Amino acid sequence: RSSWYVGIWYHKISVHTPVWVANRETPVSNTSRLAIAPDGNLALFDGAGSIVWSTNASTSGVANASDTVAVLLDSGNLVLAPASNASAVLWQSFDHITDTWLPGGKLRRDKRTGAIQAMASWRARGDPAPGMYALQLDPSGAKQYLLLWNGTRVYWATGNWTGKYFTGAPEVAASSGGSGYSFNFVDNDDESYFTYNFAVNSTVYRFVMDVSGQVKGWFWVEATQGWNLVYAEPKARCAVPRGCGAFGVCTEGSSTACDCARGFNPQSPTSWGLGDYIGGCVRNTQLQCSKNSSGPSDGLKNVEQDKFLRIDGMRLPDDGRMAGAATSGDCQRACLGNCTCSAYAYNGSCFLWHNDLFNLQNGVLDDQ
């Protein structure tokens, strides 16, 4: 079944590049329509006539609620306004950024409600539903942006804004003579936000919260008809939580950010080839433990038993559980005795990991 979305993309750029999606979580069929609803809001109707998505703006101040227009500006901003006064904006897509921050847009914090506008990654390439990574202003009120995984875990910060640059990302400065951009922080009683613009309107630039967990800055190069990556944070790709998915191994400085652990292959080779590693890896061979409904102690003969592969120099996942085991052999047997146990480590204490393994990184320790 095909999925359809209301989106905005560049009109005169040869590479199809979406910058905003309305119904991220609710795809529709091709029998749907986009129209002004009776209450004056721009709405997406499904084939049965039910509203799937709406601008949901207050139109109480409009003399005739249905007398509104939706206009797509050259900036990429979709605006809803009264037909009699297009400058009286009722709603705009720049206040509802999805995964892309365009010049003139703003990532804001509403001081009156406490609401924070986050820029959330796609769930996967080809799936615009909100993913696990987001860029947003610090909810504490500090003048900095945070990268969060799953809405809670901070894994990178710009550092505070000094008025000229971010302390942790000095390359993002208030102005740059070379590229002609200006970066400004606005702080008033109602809201605080950052916004950026370019002196030359023909400059095509976008910040993207990428599915990789990095926030990236892309500049369009007309001569090569392609996007040029000019900014990416965090620079250490292995700092991104779960960036390689289940049983994926991150290697800093490698030409490819992720590989599968030995005995595993990409869950989706196509996505893997596009640099989307979130789907992780799956086993080449099913474990005997999971094949036998009676569990690990089934007493079957002539069945090869599950074994462990020793891996050196690997950063351990941070969700291990301590188990009572006096020796390395006891620790191994404790893991083998539970079909959900995937790995163990013993260094005087026994730690077990259950189900999928995440955040594996090569080359961290000489021996583990």
PDB file of N, CA, C and O in Angstrom, residues 20 25 34 45 73 75 92 144 158 196 234 288:
ATOM      1  N   TRP A  20      10.003  19.683   4.579  1.00  0.00           N
ATOM      2  CA  TRP A  20       8.928  19.758   5.578  1.00  0.00           C
ATOM      3  C   TRP A  20       7.838  18.760   5.199  1.00  0.00           C
ATOM      4  O   TRP A  20       7.526  18.586   4.020  1.00  0.00           O
ATOM      5  N   GLU A  25       3.236  11.290  10.733  1.00  0.00           N
ATOM      6  CA  GLU A  25       2.878  10.022  11.370  1.00  0.00           C
ATOM      7  C   GLU A  25       1.623   9.384  10.774  1.00  0.00           C
ATOM      8  O   GLU A  25       1.264   8.269  11.156  1.00  0.00           O
ATOM      9  N   LEU A  34      -6.097  18.045  -0.169  1.00  0.00           N
ATOM     10  CA  LEU A  34      -5.696  19.148   0.695  1.00  0.00           C
ATOM     11  C   LEU A  34      -6.569  20.342   0.357  1.00  0.00           C
ATOM     12  O   LEU A  34      -6.661  20.738  -0.808  1.00  0.00           O
ATOM     13  N   PHE A  45      -7.639  15.833   4.033  1.00  0.00           N
ATOM     14  CA  PHE A  45      -8.782  14.928   4.184  1.00  0.00           C
ATOM     15  C   PHE A  45      -8.449  13.577   3.552  1.00  0.00           C
ATOM     16  O   PHE A  45      -7.881  13.526   2.462  1.00  0.00           O
ATOM     17  N   LEU A  73       5.673  30.498   0.408  1.00  0.00           N
ATOM     18  CA  LEU A  73       6.604  31.576   0.108  1.00  0.00           C
ATOM     19  C   LEU A  73       7.904  31.045  -0.485  1.00  0.00           C
ATOM     20  O   LEU A  73       8.224  29.858  -0.357  1.00  0.00           O
ATOM     21  N   SER A  75      10.735  31.409   0.565  1.00  0.00           N
ATOM     22  CA  SER A  75      11.611  30.970   1.649  1.00  0.00           C
ATOM     23  C   SER A  75      11.392  29.505   2.013  1.00  0.00           C
ATOM     24  O   SER A  75      12.187  28.915   2.754  1.00  0.00           O
ATOM     25  N   GLN A  92       2.106  29.172  10.418  1.00  0.00           N
ATOM     26  CA  GLN A  92       3.175  29.026   9.432  1.00  0.00           C
ATOM     27  C   GLN A  92       4.010  27.791   9.739  1.00  0.00           C
ATOM     28  O   GLN A  92       4.205  27.415  10.903  1.00  0.00           O
ATOM     29  N   GLN A 144      21.649  27.503  24.661  1.00  0.00           N
ATOM     30  CA  GLN A 144      22.357  26.474  23.908  1.00  0.00           C
ATOM     31  C   GLN A 144      21.365  25.465  23.355  1.00  0.00           C
ATOM     32  O   GLN A 144      20.238  25.334  23.834  1.00  0.00           O
ATOM     33  N   THR A 158      25.735  22.407  22.078  1.00  0.00           N
ATOM     34  CA  THR A 158      26.512  23.447  21.389  1.00  0.00           C
ATOM     35  C   THR A 158      27.364  24.247  22.359  1.00  0.00           C
ATOM     36  O   THR A 158      28.323  24.897  21.952  1.00  0.00           O
ATOM     37  N   TYR A 196      18.676  32.137  11.490  1.00  0.00           N
ATOM     38  CA  TYR A 196      19.832  32.469  10.645  1.00  0.00           C
ATOM     39  C   TYR A 196      19.347  32.832   9.244  1.00  0.00           C
ATOM     40  O   TYR A 196      18.273  32.419   8.804  1.00  0.00           O
ATOM     41  N   PRO A 234      27.384  15.508  16.436  1.00  0.00           N
ATOM     42  CA  PRO A 234      28.740  15.511  16.975  1.00  0.00           C
ATOM     43  C   PRO A 234      29.740  14.958  15.956  1.00  0.00           C
ATOM     44  O   PRO A 234      29.395  14.077  15.170  1.00  0.00           O
ATOM     45  N   GLN A 288      20.556 -22.073  18.857  1.00  0.00           N
ATOM     46  CA  GLN A 288      19.876 -23.310  19.226  1.00  0.00           C
ATOM     47  C   GLN A 288      18.904 -23.066  20.376  1.00  0.00           C
ATOM     48  O   GLN A 288      17.820 -23.650  20.428  1.00  0.00           O
TER      49      GLN A 288
END
